[in-house]
mmCIF file of C-alpha atoms in Angstrom:
data_model
loop_
_atom_site.group_PDB
_atom_site.id
_atom_site.type_symbol
_atom_site.label_atom_id
_atom_site.label_comp_id
_atom_site.label_asym_id
_atom_site.label_seq_id
_atom_site.Cartn_x
_atom_site.Cartn_y
_atom_site.Cartn_z
ATOM 1 C CA MET C 259 -0.183 -0.158 -0.124
ATOM 2 C CA LYS C 260 1.487 3.203 -0.641
ATOM 3 C CA ASN C 261 0.204 6.467 1.716
ATOM 4 C CA ILE C 262 0.076 9.532 -0.638
ATOM 5 C CA LYS C 263 0.198 13.130 0.597
ATOM 6 C CA LEU C 264 -2.433 15.604 -1.004
ATOM 7 C CA THR C 265 -1.849 19.898 -0.714
ATOM 8 C CA ILE C 266 -5.206 21.169 -1.560
ATOM 9 C CA GLU C 267 -6.490 24.665 -2.583
ATOM 10 C CA TYR C 268 -10.140 25.267 -2.692
ATOM 11 C CA ASP C 269 -12.841 27.801 -3.200
ATOM 12 C CA GLY C 270 -15.056 27.017 -0.387
ATOM 13 C CA ARG C 271 -17.980 28.717 -1.219
ATOM 14 C CA ARG C 272 -20.338 25.970 -3.105
ATOM 15 C CA TYR C 273 -19.760 23.564 -0.900
ATOM 16 C CA LEU C 274 -20.846 22.535 2.908
ATOM 17 C CA GLY C 275 -17.567 22.096 3.922
ATOM 18 C CA TRP C 276 -14.592 19.573 4.108
ATOM 19 C CA GLN C 277 -16.203 16.578 5.743
ATOM 20 C CA ARG C 278 -18.226 14.074 3.698
ATOM 21 C CA LEU C 279 -21.426 14.034 4.436
ATOM 22 C CA GLY C 280 -24.502 12.004 2.912
ATOM 23 C CA ASN C 281 -24.520 14.176 0.064
ATOM 24 C CA SER C 282 -20.776 13.976 -1.033
ATOM 25 C CA GLU C 283 -21.214 16.322 -4.283
ATOM 26 C CA LYS C 284 -21.427 19.054 -1.716
ATOM 27 C CA THR C 285 -18.279 18.553 0.476
ATOM 28 C CA ILE C 286 -14.651 18.796 -0.751
ATOM 29 C CA GLN C 287 -13.830 15.447 0.930
ATOM 30 C CA GLY C 288 -16.279 14.004 -0.915
ATOM 31 C CA LYS C 289 -15.594 15.458 -4.641
ATOM 32 C CA ILE C 290 -11.902 14.526 -4.382
ATOM 33 C CA GLU C 291 -12.663 10.869 -2.930
ATOM 34 C CA THR C 292 -15.094 10.615 -5.553
ATOM 35 C CA VAL C 293 -12.293 11.124 -8.477
ATOM 36 C CA LEU C 294 -9.763 9.167 -6.984
ATOM 37 C CA ALA C 295 -12.366 6.260 -6.609
ATOM 38 C CA GLN C 296 -12.615 6.634 -10.238
ATOM 39 C CA MET C 297 -8.418 7.061 -10.685
ATOM 40 C CA THR C 298 -7.867 3.787 -8.770
ATOM 41 C CA GLY C 299 -10.982 1.589 -9.112
ATOM 42 C CA GLU C 300 -10.783 1.143 -5.043
ATOM 43 C CA GLU C 301 -13.044 2.509 -2.635
ATOM 44 C CA ILE C 302 -10.804 5.731 -0.897
ATOM 45 C CA GLU C 303 -11.066 7.368 2.144
ATOM 46 C CA ILE C 304 -8.929 10.623 2.375
ATOM 47 C CA ILE C 305 -7.844 11.867 5.794
ATOM 48 C CA GLY C 306 -7.785 15.417 6.195
ATOM 49 C CA SER C 307 -5.741 17.805 8.428
ATOM 50 C CA GLY C 308 -9.089 18.851 9.927
ATOM 51 C CA ARG C 309 -12.327 20.081 9.183
ATOM 52 C CA THR C 310 -12.746 23.959 7.572
ATOM 53 C CA ASP C 311 -16.707 24.833 7.795
ATOM 54 C CA ALA C 312 -19.220 25.470 4.924
ATOM 55 C CA GLY C 313 -17.903 28.685 3.066
ATOM 56 C CA THR C 314 -14.321 29.093 4.576
ATOM 57 C CA HIS C 315 -11.652 28.669 1.911
ATOM 58 C CA ALA C 316 -7.991 27.094 1.962
ATOM 59 C CA ARG C 317 -4.759 27.800 0.645
ATOM 60 C CA GLY C 318 -2.890 24.577 2.027
ATOM 61 C CA GLN C 319 -5.201 21.769 3.081
ATOM 62 C CA ILE C 320 -3.349 18.763 3.566
ATOM 63 C CA ALA C 321 -5.064 15.303 3.201
ATOM 64 C CA ASN C 322 -3.689 11.289 2.840
ATOM 65 C CA PHE C 323 -4.999 8.435 1.545
ATOM 66 C CA LYS C 324 -4.016 4.749 1.081
ATOM 67 C CA THR C 325 -3.821 3.331 -2.452
ATOM 68 C CA LYS C 326 -2.819 -0.224 -3.800
ATOM 69 C CA SER C 327 -2.282 1.697 -7.391
ATOM 70 C CA ASN C 328 0.806 1.956 -9.420
ATOM 71 C CA LEU C 329 0.176 5.474 -10.818
ATOM 72 C CA THR C 330 2.959 7.955 -9.851
ATOM 73 C CA ALA C 331 2.571 10.753 -7.612
ATOM 74 C CA GLU C 332 2.818 12.955 -11.182
ATOM 75 C CA GLU C 333 0.090 11.019 -12.731
ATOM 76 C CA ILE C 334 -2.226 11.152 -9.671
ATOM 77 C CA LEU C 335 -1.700 14.876 -9.569
ATOM 78 C CA SER C 336 -2.497 15.517 -13.570
ATOM 79 C CA PHE C 337 -5.949 13.169 -13.182
ATOM 80 C CA LEU C 338 -7.067 14.983 -10.137
ATOM 81 C CA ASN C 339 -6.708 18.194 -11.587
ATOM 82 C CA ARG C 340 -8.073 17.227 -14.668
ATOM 83 C CA TYR C 341 -11.686 15.816 -13.323
ATOM 84 C CA LEU C 342 -11.909 17.662 -10.304
ATOM 85 C CA PRO C 343 -13.675 20.874 -10.437
ATOM 86 C CA ASN C 344 -12.212 24.010 -10.982
ATOM 87 C CA ASP C 345 -12.540 25.642 -7.562
ATOM 88 C CA ILE C 346 -10.648 22.433 -6.164
ATOM 89 C CA VAL C 347 -6.943 22.423 -6.790
ATOM 90 C CA ILE C 348 -4.229 19.604 -5.873
ATOM 91 C CA LYS C 349 -1.083 21.560 -5.560
ATOM 92 C CA ASP C 350 1.221 18.954 -4.518
ATOM 93 C CA VAL C 351 0.932 15.086 -4.227
ATOM 94 C CA GLU C 352 3.881 13.331 -2.726
ATOM 95 C CA GLU C 353 4.343 9.546 -1.568
ATOM 96 C CA VAL C 354 5.270 9.594 2.299
ATOM 97 C CA GLY C 355 6.152 6.862 4.878
ATOM 98 C CA GLU C 356 3.053 4.507 6.079
ATOM 99 C CA ARG C 357 2.853 6.071 9.219
ATOM 100 C CA PHE C 358 2.117 9.572 7.827
ATOM 101 C CA HIS C 359 -1.250 10.856 9.216
ATOM 102 C CA ALA C 360 -2.663 14.458 8.264
ATOM 103 C CA ARG C 361 -4.765 14.745 11.212
ATOM 104 C CA TYR C 362 -2.376 13.194 14.128
ATOM 105 C CA ASN C 363 0.588 14.087 13.092
ATOM 106 C CA ALA C 364 0.153 17.873 12.589
ATOM 107 C CA LYS C 365 1.679 20.479 15.124
ATOM 108 C CA GLY C 366 0.112 23.340 13.984
ATOM 109 C CA LYS C 367 -1.788 25.656 11.410
ATOM 110 C CA GLN C 368 -1.767 29.181 9.894
ATOM 111 C CA TYR C 369 -5.115 30.733 8.994
ATOM 112 C CA SER C 370 -5.915 34.212 7.690
ATOM 113 C CA TYR C 371 -9.356 36.158 7.997
ATOM 114 C CA TYR C 372 -9.921 38.958 5.538
ATOM 115 C CA VAL C 373 -11.997 42.121 6.278
ATOM 116 C CA TRP C 374 -12.724 44.799 3.603
ATOM 117 C CA ASN C 375 -12.843 48.019 6.053
ATOM 118 C CA ASN C 376 -14.650 50.588 3.772
ATOM 119 C CA VAL C 377 -18.577 52.014 3.350
ATOM 120 C CA ILE C 378 -18.192 51.190 -0.297
ATOM 121 C CA PRO C 379 -18.118 47.641 -0.451
ATOM 122 C CA THR C 380 -15.941 45.358 -3.035
ATOM 123 C CA ALA C 381 -16.918 43.329 -6.055
ATOM 124 C CA PHE C 382 -13.789 41.640 -6.329
ATOM 125 C CA TYR C 383 -13.466 40.495 -2.641
ATOM 126 C CA LEU C 384 -16.971 39.794 -1.938
ATOM 127 C CA HIS C 385 -16.776 35.814 -1.615
ATOM 128 C CA HIS C 386 -13.421 36.184 0.079
ATOM 129 C CA SER C 387 -13.983 39.167 3.088
ATOM 130 C CA PHE C 388 -16.305 40.503 5.128
ATOM 131 C CA ASN C 389 -17.287 44.182 4.678
ATOM 132 C CA VAL C 390 -17.082 46.093 8.168
ATOM 133 C CA PRO C 391 -18.089 49.538 6.941
ATOM 134 C CA GLN C 392 -17.015 51.166 10.757
ATOM 135 C CA GLU C 393 -13.967 53.044 11.369
ATOM 136 C CA LEU C 394 -11.902 50.906 13.726
ATOM 137 C CA ASP C 395 -9.458 51.554 16.119
ATOM 138 C CA LEU C 396 -6.485 49.526 15.431
ATOM 139 C CA LEU C 397 -4.471 50.317 18.707
ATOM 140 C CA LYS C 398 -7.146 48.923 20.787
ATOM 141 C CA MET C 399 -7.114 45.812 18.363
ATOM 142 C CA GLU C 400 -3.726 45.285 19.349
ATOM 143 C CA LYS C 401 -3.706 45.465 22.748
ATOM 144 C CA ALA C 402 -6.501 43.080 22.617
ATOM 145 C CA ILE C 403 -4.674 41.129 20.625
ATOM 146 C CA GLU C 404 -1.707 40.787 23.182
ATOM 147 C CA LYS C 405 -3.886 39.225 25.783
ATOM 148 C CA LEU C 406 -5.292 36.126 23.522
ATOM 149 C CA LEU C 407 -1.631 35.226 22.700
ATOM 150 C CA GLY C 408 -0.087 32.321 24.583
ATOM 151 C CA THR C 409 -1.818 29.209 26.260
ATOM 152 C CA HIS C 410 -5.288 29.260 27.605
ATOM 153 C CA ASP C 411 -8.470 27.445 27.581
ATOM 154 C CA PHE C 412 -10.525 29.264 24.695
ATOM 155 C CA ILE C 413 -13.650 27.387 25.287
ATOM 156 C CA GLY C 414 -15.348 31.327 25.609
ATOM 157 C CA PHE C 415 -14.249 31.556 22.127
ATOM 158 C CA SER C 416 -15.954 28.749 20.401
ATOM 159 C CA ALA C 417 -18.985 27.131 19.593
ATOM 160 C CA LEU C 418 -18.516 23.639 21.224
ATOM 161 C CA LYS C 419 -21.109 23.517 24.334
ATOM 162 C CA LYS C 420 -19.280 20.900 26.415
ATOM 163 C CA THR C 421 -16.882 18.295 25.352
ATOM 164 C CA LYS C 422 -14.636 15.859 27.195
ATOM 165 C CA LYS C 423 -11.770 16.754 25.218
ATOM 166 C CA SER C 424 -9.225 19.825 26.444
ATOM 167 C CA THR C 425 -9.952 23.002 24.963
ATOM 168 C CA VAL C 426 -6.772 24.258 25.853
ATOM 169 C CA ARG C 427 -4.657 25.889 22.401
ATOM 170 C CA THR C 428 -1.394 27.515 22.340
ATOM 171 C CA ILE C 429 -1.645 30.714 19.831
ATOM 172 C CA LYS C 430 1.855 31.625 19.280
ATOM 173 C CA GLU C 431 1.169 34.533 16.981
ATOM 174 C CA ILE C 432 -1.697 37.037 15.647
ATOM 175 C CA ARG C 433 -0.772 39.673 13.139
ATOM 176 C CA LEU C 434 -3.045 42.599 11.927
ATOM 177 C CA GLU C 435 -2.069 44.284 8.424
ATOM 178 C CA LYS C 436 -4.029 46.666 7.130
ATOM 179 C CA GLU C 437 -3.276 47.378 2.943
ATOM 180 C CA GLY C 438 -5.400 50.279 1.791
ATOM 181 C CA SER C 439 -8.924 48.928 2.484
ATOM 182 C CA MET C 440 -7.982 45.330 3.139
ATOM 183 C CA LEU C 441 -7.542 44.079 6.500
ATOM 184 C CA ARG C 442 -5.590 40.868 7.100
ATOM 185 C CA PHE C 443 -5.726 38.836 10.618
ATOM 186 C CA THR C 444 -3.403 36.108 10.738
ATOM 187 C CA PHE C 445 -3.473 33.640 13.385
ATOM 188 C CA ILE C 446 -0.799 30.998 14.056
ATOM 189 C CA GLY C 447 -1.580 28.128 16.947
ATOM 190 C CA ASP C 448 -0.643 24.505 17.675
ATOM 191 C CA GLY C 449 -4.841 23.739 16.838
ATOM 192 C CA PHE C 450 -7.852 26.168 17.189
ATOM 193 C CA LEU C 451 -11.563 24.860 18.291
ATOM 194 C CA HIS C 452 -15.020 24.960 16.174
ATOM 195 C CA LYS C 453 -15.555 28.361 14.799
ATOM 196 C CA MET C 454 -12.991 29.939 17.343
ATOM 197 C CA ILE C 455 -10.754 32.349 14.535
ATOM 198 C CA ARG C 456 -14.442 33.612 13.509
ATOM 199 C CA ILE C 457 -15.453 34.163 16.952
ATOM 200 C CA LEU C 458 -11.931 36.115 17.658
ATOM 201 C CA THR C 459 -12.102 37.859 14.906
ATOM 202 C CA GLY C 460 -15.774 39.131 15.275
ATOM 203 C CA THR C 461 -14.537 39.752 18.872
ATOM 204 C CA LEU C 462 -11.511 41.845 17.901
ATOM 205 C CA LEU C 463 -13.818 43.804 15.420
ATOM 206 C CA GLU C 464 -16.087 44.882 17.860
ATOM 207 C CA ILE C 465 -13.287 46.204 20.108
ATOM 208 C CA GLY C 466 -12.213 48.190 17.289
ATOM 209 C CA MET C 467 -15.835 49.251 16.463
ATOM 210 C CA GLY C 468 -16.061 50.472 20.978
ATOM 211 C CA LYS C 469 -18.946 47.995 20.878
ATOM 212 C CA LEU C 470 -16.687 45.918 23.437
ATOM 213 C CA GLU C 471 -13.767 47.083 25.422
ATOM 214 C CA VAL C 472 -10.423 45.344 25.400
ATOM 215 C CA ASP C 473 -10.689 43.849 28.823
ATOM 216 C CA VAL C 474 -13.556 41.744 27.495
ATOM 217 C CA ILE C 475 -10.673 38.928 26.684
ATOM 218 C CA ASP C 476 -9.903 38.385 30.038
ATOM 219 C CA LYS C 477 -13.732 37.832 31.208
ATOM 220 C CA VAL C 478 -14.040 35.414 29.066
ATOM 221 C CA LEU C 479 -11.163 33.445 29.504
ATOM 222 C CA ALA C 480 -11.834 33.811 32.475
ATOM 223 C CA ASN C 481 -15.430 32.625 32.560
ATOM 224 C CA LYS C 482 -15.238 30.433 29.695
ATOM 225 C CA ILE C 483 -18.495 31.936 28.619
ATOM 226 C CA ARG C 484 -19.186 32.150 24.858
ATOM 227 C CA GLN C 485 -22.109 34.796 25.294
ATOM 228 C CA GLY C 486 -19.778 37.388 26.446
ATOM 229 C CA ALA C 487 -17.283 37.334 23.252
ATOM 230 C CA GLY C 488 -18.307 39.084 19.925
ATOM 231 C CA GLU C 489 -20.348 37.927 17.154
ATOM 232 C CA THR C 490 -19.523 34.871 14.460
ATOM 233 C CA VAL C 491 -18.204 36.767 11.492
ATOM 234 C CA PRO C 492 -19.257 35.214 7.918
ATOM 235 C CA ALA C 493 -17.045 31.614 6.826
ATOM 236 C CA ASN C 494 -15.956 33.910 3.432
ATOM 237 C CA GLY C 495 -13.164 35.435 4.787
ATOM 238 C CA LEU C 496 -11.399 32.536 5.973
ATOM 239 C CA PHE C 497 -8.497 30.791 4.479
ATOM 240 C CA LEU C 498 -6.708 28.235 5.957
ATOM 241 C CA ASP C 499 -2.972 28.853 4.777
ATOM 242 C CA GLN C 500 -0.698 26.245 5.977
ATOM 243 C CA VAL C 501 -0.575 23.165 8.324
ATOM 244 C CA PHE C 502 2.706 22.555 10.191
ATOM 245 C CA TYR C 503 4.605 19.469 10.529
ATOM 246 C CA SER C 504 7.581 18.433 12.331
#
C-alpha cells in the first residue's frame, strides 16, 4: 500500500465544508474521494488535517490516503486536476511514509481572515472577505491581540458546548496587517476549536468598533462563557493557509 499526501487549495463557497456528508457532492472530501475512486478503482477514504466549515477556503489543506495503485505522484496530480471541479485544485502530490497521518501528525496551523474595511463594498473580494464599513481603532485591537497570545482555555471563544476533550490551545502569533481598505488577520497556533477564529475575529472587530472593551478578552478567558465574546463573523473571509508538521 502506498500512502499519498495531498496539498489542496479550494474555494469553499459552493460546498458544505470539508467533511464528507450524506451528499458527498457538496463537500470537498466527497468530491476528491469520488475522483480518486474513479482513478484507482478502489474505495478511497482521505484523511484531512482537520475540518473547515461551509464557505471556508483553503490555500494549503493537507490530506492523505492509502492506495494499491501503481500510479506515480505526477499521474495522480494530473488526473485529479483534470477531473476535479476548477474550484478545487491539487497543488502537490507526494508519496510519504506509511505512518504519516494528516490529522494526528499536524503540529500547528495558520489561518487568515480578511476584512474589507470601507463604506463602499468591493465586487472583487465579495466572496473572500467580510465587509465592515465602520471605522476601526486598530490600536485597541492590537492591545486585545496581546491578551490572546499564549496558552489558554479558549472554550469561551468557540462554538463548542460541553466536551470531554481539552479546549486548551496555544496561539503563537496573531498579526493584524492593513493594505488600503483590506485588513488581514493571521492566526498561528497549535490548533483551533470549532469556529474559534471567526469568534476571535468578531470579538476583535467589535473592540475596534467600540462595542466591546479590551478587557472582554480577560473576562471570557476567565469565565469561559461564549455569550460574553463578539459575534461569529461569516465563513467567506476565512482561509486555511498552512498546516505545520515536524
